[in-house]
Amino acid sequence: MLYRRLLTTLALSILLSWLSLLTHSSSLSRRVPHETRRSIPHGWQPIQRAEPSMVLPLRIGLAQSNTHLLESFLNDVSHPVSPNYGKHWSPAKVAETFRPSNESLETVRAWLADNGIQAHRTRVSHGGGWIHTDVTIEEAEALLGTDYYVYQNAAEDREHIACGSTYHLPEHVSKHVELITPTLHFDVPKRRSVVNRTSKPSVGGGPRVGPKIDVGHFLVVFNDLDHCDEQITLDCLRALYNFQYEFVSNMSTIGVVEMTPETHDPSDLDVFFGNFSTDQVGERPILVGIDGGVILTGAPDSYLAESSLDLQYAMGLVGKNQSVLLYQVGDPVEGGSFNNLLDALDATFCTFEGGDDPTQDGVYPDTQQGGFDEPEQCGSIKPADVITNSYGYNEAELTPFYMTRQCTEYGKLGLMGVTFLYASGDSGVGGNGDLCLEPNGTQAVGAAIFNPGFPGGCPWVTNVGATQISPGNPVTAPETASAEFGSGGGWSNVFAMPDYQKSAVQGYLKEFPPSFPSNIWNSTGISRAYPDIAGNGWNYTVAIDGEFFLIGGTSAASPMSAAMLTAINDARLSQGKSPIGFINPTIYSDAFQGLFNDITTGSNPGCGTDGFTAEVGWDPVTGLGTINFQKLLAAWLELP
Ligand SMILES: *[C@@H]1O[C@H](CO)[C@@H](O)[C@H](O)[C@H]1NC(C)=O
Ligand SMILES: *[C@@H]1O[C@H](CO)[C@@H](O)[C@H](O)[C@H]1NC(C)=O
Ligand SMILES: *[C@@H]1O[C@H](CO)[C@@H](O)[C@H](O)[C@H]1NC(C)=O
Ligand SMILES: *[C@@H]1O[C@H](CO)[C@@H](O)[C@H](O)[C@H]1NC(C)=O
Ligand SMILES: *[C@@H]1O[C@H](CO)[C@@H](O)[C@H](O)[C@H]1NC(C)=O
Ligand SMILES: *[C@@H]1O[C@H](CO)[C@@H](O)[C@H](O)[C@H]1NC(C)=O
Ligand SMILES: *[C@@H]1O[C@H](CO)[C@@H](O)[C@H](O)[C@H]1NC(C)=O
Ligand SMILES: *[C@@H]1O[C@H](CO)[C@@H](O)[C@H](O)[C@H]1NC(C)=O
């Protein structure tokens, strides 16, 4: 008895001292996988373990507060029946609302201290969102329970440091962290390649140049409404979408995003305007260089297509009374990523002292010759009312936490009143480069599983698909879903379905259930479906290097739609109303039923299938349809 009690006491005291050790040294709590990557992005291979002594600039993104309320905040200012419709938030209110809690900050600091990384080695970003510390590879491996490797992309002659497929955090720390870089992520900036005129455009990491289908150059330039099935011009688009509007003021703003080394030749604007919009000859976009973004000279034609298309149509459609901002992201040496763009638009997104993950994003100051030798821009640019972006990734290339952090940021910009349009991609239900998914998550050409795009699948952007005029049809006939290429569409594998589209999407699934096996698409019925809207994307007449080319892609549909939405902002602002902001809750609402031109024919082939079909009402090929400008203008002017 006595013996047993003694033993118990002894056991208890051992247990107690172990417990006190536990509470004292919280790093002893169970480690859980924090982020996992299913496969290495296409084109990359690990070639060796990283040197243990190499220093990594580790950045820990703290969990933001109130992100679970983002959707209701957005509905509050963006849903037409809300009493707060149009009452957008100030950047300060956004910063305050989502700022990580002190508890998150202190928990992560304590964990670092327990692992020998004392407070003096850490710094906190201005917005309170990130903790920065320089650690060796050896320290990082111990801290995160992972191994670091040097990865190589032989085709692009690039290297990248990343960890193996998973990194770990103690359970009590994990919930206070969104993501840690550099770890799994691969959105490496585009390499300088424009300086080397013989090299091919980058197709590896980094946001892909969107859709850009080059039909070839030609000599005859039509400028009448009888040839719109052969060549799209400004007048064709005005006729298609009932877009007659004179800008009242220059009060609203529109920003066109271009990722260096994509660029344009300003003299091409004059060739375009000279033929199609003579009073704009000599007009230029207002250059907003982000992290050293400039207009490059002497770039090969393959780097001119996207920017020339976007600028000629955005500027041509808004006309001379409304300026267009050119957000040129990244310097000619490093290029840039979406993080560089978002940093410039919102200081709370920035990591530390400028610079995101240096192994992923353009890092500034860039000390290489010709690089942008200043700190990265952080919240220095007031976001335009409407921003159009024709670049994108495949979801499979990024990790869910990484995408979620960017997606949340689009939502925050929506709260501030920004309309963010993204092209949906040009490979139908497949991903950029016609890559589809294997069952193990690897991307491959010829694989069978649909491969959704990012940020198209983020519910807080407006995703734009493509349509075309069927050959032989007049401009007045209904359009069809793009038939020359599959317009990106389908269901995200990462983001949940937002409330605003539930009834439209569930209606489609009920009335037109897709016949594919449920294991090749996200058939759960609970994930975000896209696109939201569509617009013409085929045979755009674009001046490049002094000649006209025909270009197509959802890349065309996004800036074109952005120009028309900017006209609606102009009308609202001139009546003292707010800009339209995040439009999705509005355009799917009852009040806006039937205001888009519904597209009911065509499909979006990819991954060896015919893709989904366009049907009456919303569909995962053309969304709600194309803009009917006069109807939408009237409806938006009805709103407060
Ligand atoms: C968080 O910490 C800051 C600075 O230490 C302090 O001023 C603030 O009151 C704290 N907030 C809360 C909610 O504890
Ligand atoms: C330019 O790119 C080509 C093809 O990638 C490569 O063979 C060549 O060495 C590069 N030239 C320079 C000057 O970098
Ligand atoms: C426009 O596209 C159609 C295919 O839809 C193609 O046949 C035609 O040749 C194009 N127009 C011109 C002028 O090339
Ligand atoms: C530009 O504004 C002026 C008045 O300020 C107006 O007369 C003209 O029609 C407008 N032009 C366009 C293309 O909207
Ligand atoms: C119209 O385009 C042609 C190229 O097809 C170009 O040579 C011509 O200069 C342009 N016209 C004007 C007035 O700019
Ligand atoms: C519009 O406003 C911007 C910014 O104030 C200005 O730089 C630009 O010249 C204006 N454009 C027109 C057409 O008035
Ligand atoms: C994934 O599956 C594909 C096709 O079966 C195979 O070629 C590839 O090696 C696999 N990758 C991994 C990382 O398992
Ligand atoms: C389908 O999407 C949901 C999120 O919307 C996700 O949780 C699920 O894992 C996805 N399914 C597949 C097979 O990726």
PDB file of N, CA and C in Angstrom, residues 308-344:
ATOM      1  N   SER A 308      -0.527  45.315 -75.770  1.00  0.00           N
ATOM      2  CA  SER A 308      -1.088  46.093 -76.873  1.00  0.00           C
ATOM      3  C   SER A 308      -2.598  45.867 -76.946  1.00  0.00           C
ATOM      4  N   LEU A 309      -2.979  44.619 -76.860  1.00  0.00           N
ATOM      5  CA  LEU A 309      -4.407  44.270 -76.870  1.00  0.00           C
ATOM      6  C   LEU A 309      -5.146  44.979 -75.736  1.00  0.00           C
ATOM      7  N   ASP A 310      -4.652  44.815 -74.519  1.00  0.00           N
ATOM      8  CA  ASP A 310      -5.345  45.350 -73.342  1.00  0.00           C
ATOM      9  C   ASP A 310      -5.477  46.867 -73.436  1.00  0.00           C
ATOM     10  N   LEU A 311      -4.372  47.535 -73.780  1.00  0.00           N
ATOM     11  CA  LEU A 311      -4.385  49.003 -73.753  1.00  0.00           C
ATOM     12  C   LEU A 311      -5.180  49.582 -74.918  1.00  0.00           C
ATOM     13  N   GLN A 312      -5.012  49.013 -76.114  1.00  0.00           N
ATOM     14  CA  GLN A 312      -5.714  49.581 -77.266  1.00  0.00           C
ATOM     15  C   GLN A 312      -7.229  49.500 -77.057  1.00  0.00           C
ATOM     16  N   TYR A 313      -7.709  48.383 -76.508  1.00  0.00           N
ATOM     17  CA  TYR A 313      -9.155  48.247 -76.331  1.00  0.00           C
ATOM     18  C   TYR A 313      -9.676  48.969 -75.096  1.00  0.00           C
ATOM     19  N   ALA A 314      -8.941  48.931 -74.004  1.00  0.00           N
ATOM     20  CA  ALA A 314      -9.422  49.673 -72.821  1.00  0.00           C
ATOM     21  C   ALA A 314      -9.451  51.169 -73.135  1.00  0.00           C
ATOM     22  N   MET A 315      -8.373  51.681 -73.726  1.00  0.00           N
ATOM     23  CA  MET A 315      -8.313  53.122 -74.008  1.00  0.00           C
ATOM     24  C   MET A 315      -9.298  53.502 -75.108  1.00  0.00           C
ATOM     25  N   GLY A 316      -9.352  52.681 -76.157  1.00  0.00           N
ATOM     26  CA  GLY A 316     -10.248  53.000 -77.263  1.00  0.00           C
ATOM     27  C   GLY A 316     -11.702  53.031 -76.824  1.00  0.00           C
ATOM     28  N   LEU A 317     -12.088  52.119 -75.940  1.00  0.00           N
ATOM     29  CA  LEU A 317     -13.497  52.067 -75.526  1.00  0.00           C
ATOM     30  C   LEU A 317     -13.858  53.191 -74.561  1.00  0.00           C
ATOM     31  N   VAL A 318     -12.966  53.563 -73.656  1.00  0.00           N
ATOM     32  CA  VAL A 318     -13.345  54.656 -72.737  1.00  0.00           C
ATOM     33  C   VAL A 318     -13.210  56.011 -73.439  1.00  0.00           C
ATOM     34  N   GLY A 319     -12.381  56.068 -74.480  1.00  0.00           N
ATOM     35  CA  GLY A 319     -12.284  57.315 -75.246  1.00  0.00           C
ATOM     36  C   GLY A 319     -11.409  58.357 -74.578  1.00  0.00           C
ATOM     37  N   LYS A 320     -11.320  59.508 -75.235  1.00  0.00           N
ATOM     38  CA  LYS A 320     -10.284  60.460 -74.833  1.00  0.00           C
ATOM     39  C   LYS A 320     -10.588  61.219 -73.544  1.00  0.00           C
ATOM     40  N   ASN A 321     -11.833  61.204 -73.092  1.00  0.00           N
ATOM     41  CA  ASN A 321     -12.138  61.967 -71.879  1.00  0.00           C
ATOM     42  C   ASN A 321     -11.813  61.221 -70.589  1.00  0.00           C
ATOM     43  N   GLN A 322     -11.472  59.962 -70.713  1.00  0.00           N
ATOM     44  CA  GLN A 322     -11.191  59.142 -69.520  1.00  0.00           C
ATOM     45  C   GLN A 322      -9.805  58.534 -69.664  1.00  0.00           C
ATOM     46  N   SER A 323      -8.922  58.820 -68.712  1.00  0.00           N
ATOM     47  CA  SER A 323      -7.572  58.255 -68.796  1.00  0.00           C
ATOM     48  C   SER A 323      -7.540  56.810 -68.314  1.00  0.00           C
ATOM     49  N   VAL A 324      -6.549  56.075 -68.785  1.00  0.00           N
ATOM     50  CA  VAL A 324      -6.346  54.684 -68.368  1.00  0.00           C
ATOM     51  C   VAL A 324      -4.988  54.595 -67.670  1.00  0.00           C
ATOM     52  N   LEU A 325      -4.970  53.948 -66.513  1.00  0.00           N
ATOM     53  CA  LEU A 325      -3.713  53.754 -65.775  1.00  0.00           C
ATOM     54  C   LEU A 325      -3.093  52.429 -66.189  1.00  0.00           C
ATOM     55  N   LEU A 326      -1.804  52.434 -66.407  1.00  0.00           N
ATOM     56  CA  LEU A 326      -1.090  51.197 -66.727  1.00  0.00           C
ATOM     57  C   LEU A 326      -0.284  50.777 -65.496  1.00  0.00           C
ATOM     58  N   TYR A 327      -0.729  49.698 -64.843  1.00  0.00           N
ATOM     59  CA  TYR A 327       0.036  49.151 -63.718  1.00  0.00           C
ATOM     60  C   TYR A 327       1.068  48.179 -64.280  1.00  0.00           C
ATOM     61  N   GLN A 328       2.257  48.676 -64.514  1.00  0.00           N
ATOM     62  CA  GLN A 328       3.320  47.828 -65.068  1.00  0.00           C
ATOM     63  C   GLN A 328       4.095  47.262 -63.882  1.00  0.00           C
ATOM     64  N   VAL A 329       4.012  45.958 -63.663  1.00  0.00           N
ATOM     65  CA  VAL A 329       4.537  45.354 -62.433  1.00  0.00           C
ATOM     66  C   VAL A 329       5.881  44.675 -62.661  1.00  0.00           C
ATOM     67  N   GLY A 330       6.896  45.135 -61.941  1.00  0.00           N
ATOM     68  CA  GLY A 330       8.192  44.473 -61.932  1.00  0.00           C
ATOM     69  C   GLY A 330       9.187  45.111 -62.883  1.00  0.00           C
ATOM     70  N   ASP A 331      10.450  45.103 -62.476  1.00  0.00           N
ATOM     71  CA  ASP A 331      11.485  45.701 -63.320  1.00  0.00           C
ATOM     72  C   ASP A 331      11.928  44.703 -64.397  1.00  0.00           C
ATOM     73  N   PRO A 332      12.735  45.169 -65.359  1.00  0.00           N
ATOM     74  CA  PRO A 332      13.092  44.297 -66.481  1.00  0.00           C
ATOM     75  C   PRO A 332      13.994  43.137 -66.080  1.00  0.00           C
ATOM     76  N   VAL A 333      14.624  43.211 -64.914  1.00  0.00           N
ATOM     77  CA  VAL A 333      15.549  42.158 -64.523  1.00  0.00           C
ATOM     78  C   VAL A 333      14.817  41.031 -63.794  1.00  0.00           C
ATOM     79  N   GLU A 334      14.030  41.423 -62.777  1.00  0.00           N
ATOM     80  CA  GLU A 334      13.376  40.438 -61.917  1.00  0.00           C
ATOM     81  C   GLU A 334      11.980  40.047 -62.379  1.00  0.00           C
ATOM     82  N   GLY A 335      11.280  40.973 -63.008  1.00  0.00           N
ATOM     83  CA  GLY A 335       9.854  40.764 -63.217  1.00  0.00           C
ATOM     84  C   GLY A 335       9.139  40.962 -61.895  1.00  0.00           C
ATOM     85  N   GLY A 336       7.904  40.571 -61.821  1.00  0.00           N
ATOM     86  CA  GLY A 336       7.156  40.750 -60.573  1.00  0.00           C
ATOM     87  C   GLY A 336       6.086  39.695 -60.461  1.00  0.00           C
ATOM     88  N   SER A 337       5.408  39.683 -59.323  1.00  0.00           N
ATOM     89  CA  SER A 337       4.334  38.711 -59.129  1.00  0.00           C
ATOM     90  C   SER A 337       3.100  39.453 -58.646  1.00  0.00           C
ATOM     91  N   PHE A 338       2.007  38.735 -58.477  1.00  0.00           N
ATOM     92  CA  PHE A 338       0.792  39.361 -57.958  1.00  0.00           C
ATOM     93  C   PHE A 338       1.030  39.939 -56.565  1.00  0.00           C
ATOM     94  N   ASN A 339       1.946  39.344 -55.795  1.00  0.00           N
ATOM     95  CA  ASN A 339       2.228  39.909 -54.476  1.00  0.00           C
ATOM     96  C   ASN A 339       2.816  41.308 -54.592  1.00  0.00           C
ATOM     97  N   ASN A 340       3.675  41.535 -55.596  1.00  0.00           N
ATOM     98  CA  ASN A 340       4.234  42.875 -55.779  1.00  0.00           C
ATOM     99  C   ASN A 340       3.114  43.868 -56.083  1.00  0.00           C
ATOM    100  N   LEU A 341       2.160  43.446 -56.900  1.00  0.00           N
ATOM    101  CA  LEU A 341       1.016  44.297 -57.234  1.00  0.00           C
ATOM    102  C   LEU A 341       0.185  44.594 -55.979  1.00  0.00           C
ATOM    103  N   LEU A 342      -0.144  43.540 -55.238  1.00  0.00           N
ATOM    104  CA  LEU A 342      -1.018  43.725 -54.073  1.00  0.00           C
ATOM    105  C   LEU A 342      -0.333  44.548 -52.988  1.00  0.00           C
ATOM    106  N   ASP A 343       0.972  44.370 -52.829  1.00  0.00           N
ATOM    107  CA  ASP A 343       1.733  45.193 -51.875  1.00  0.00           C
ATOM    108  C   ASP A 343       1.591  46.675 -52.204  1.00  0.00           C
ATOM    109  N   ALA A 344       1.692  46.972 -53.500  1.00  0.00           N
ATOM    110  CA  ALA A 344       1.648  48.375 -53.905  1.00  0.00           C
ATOM    111  C   ALA A 344       0.268  48.969 -53.663  1.00  0.00           C
TER     112      ALA A 344
END
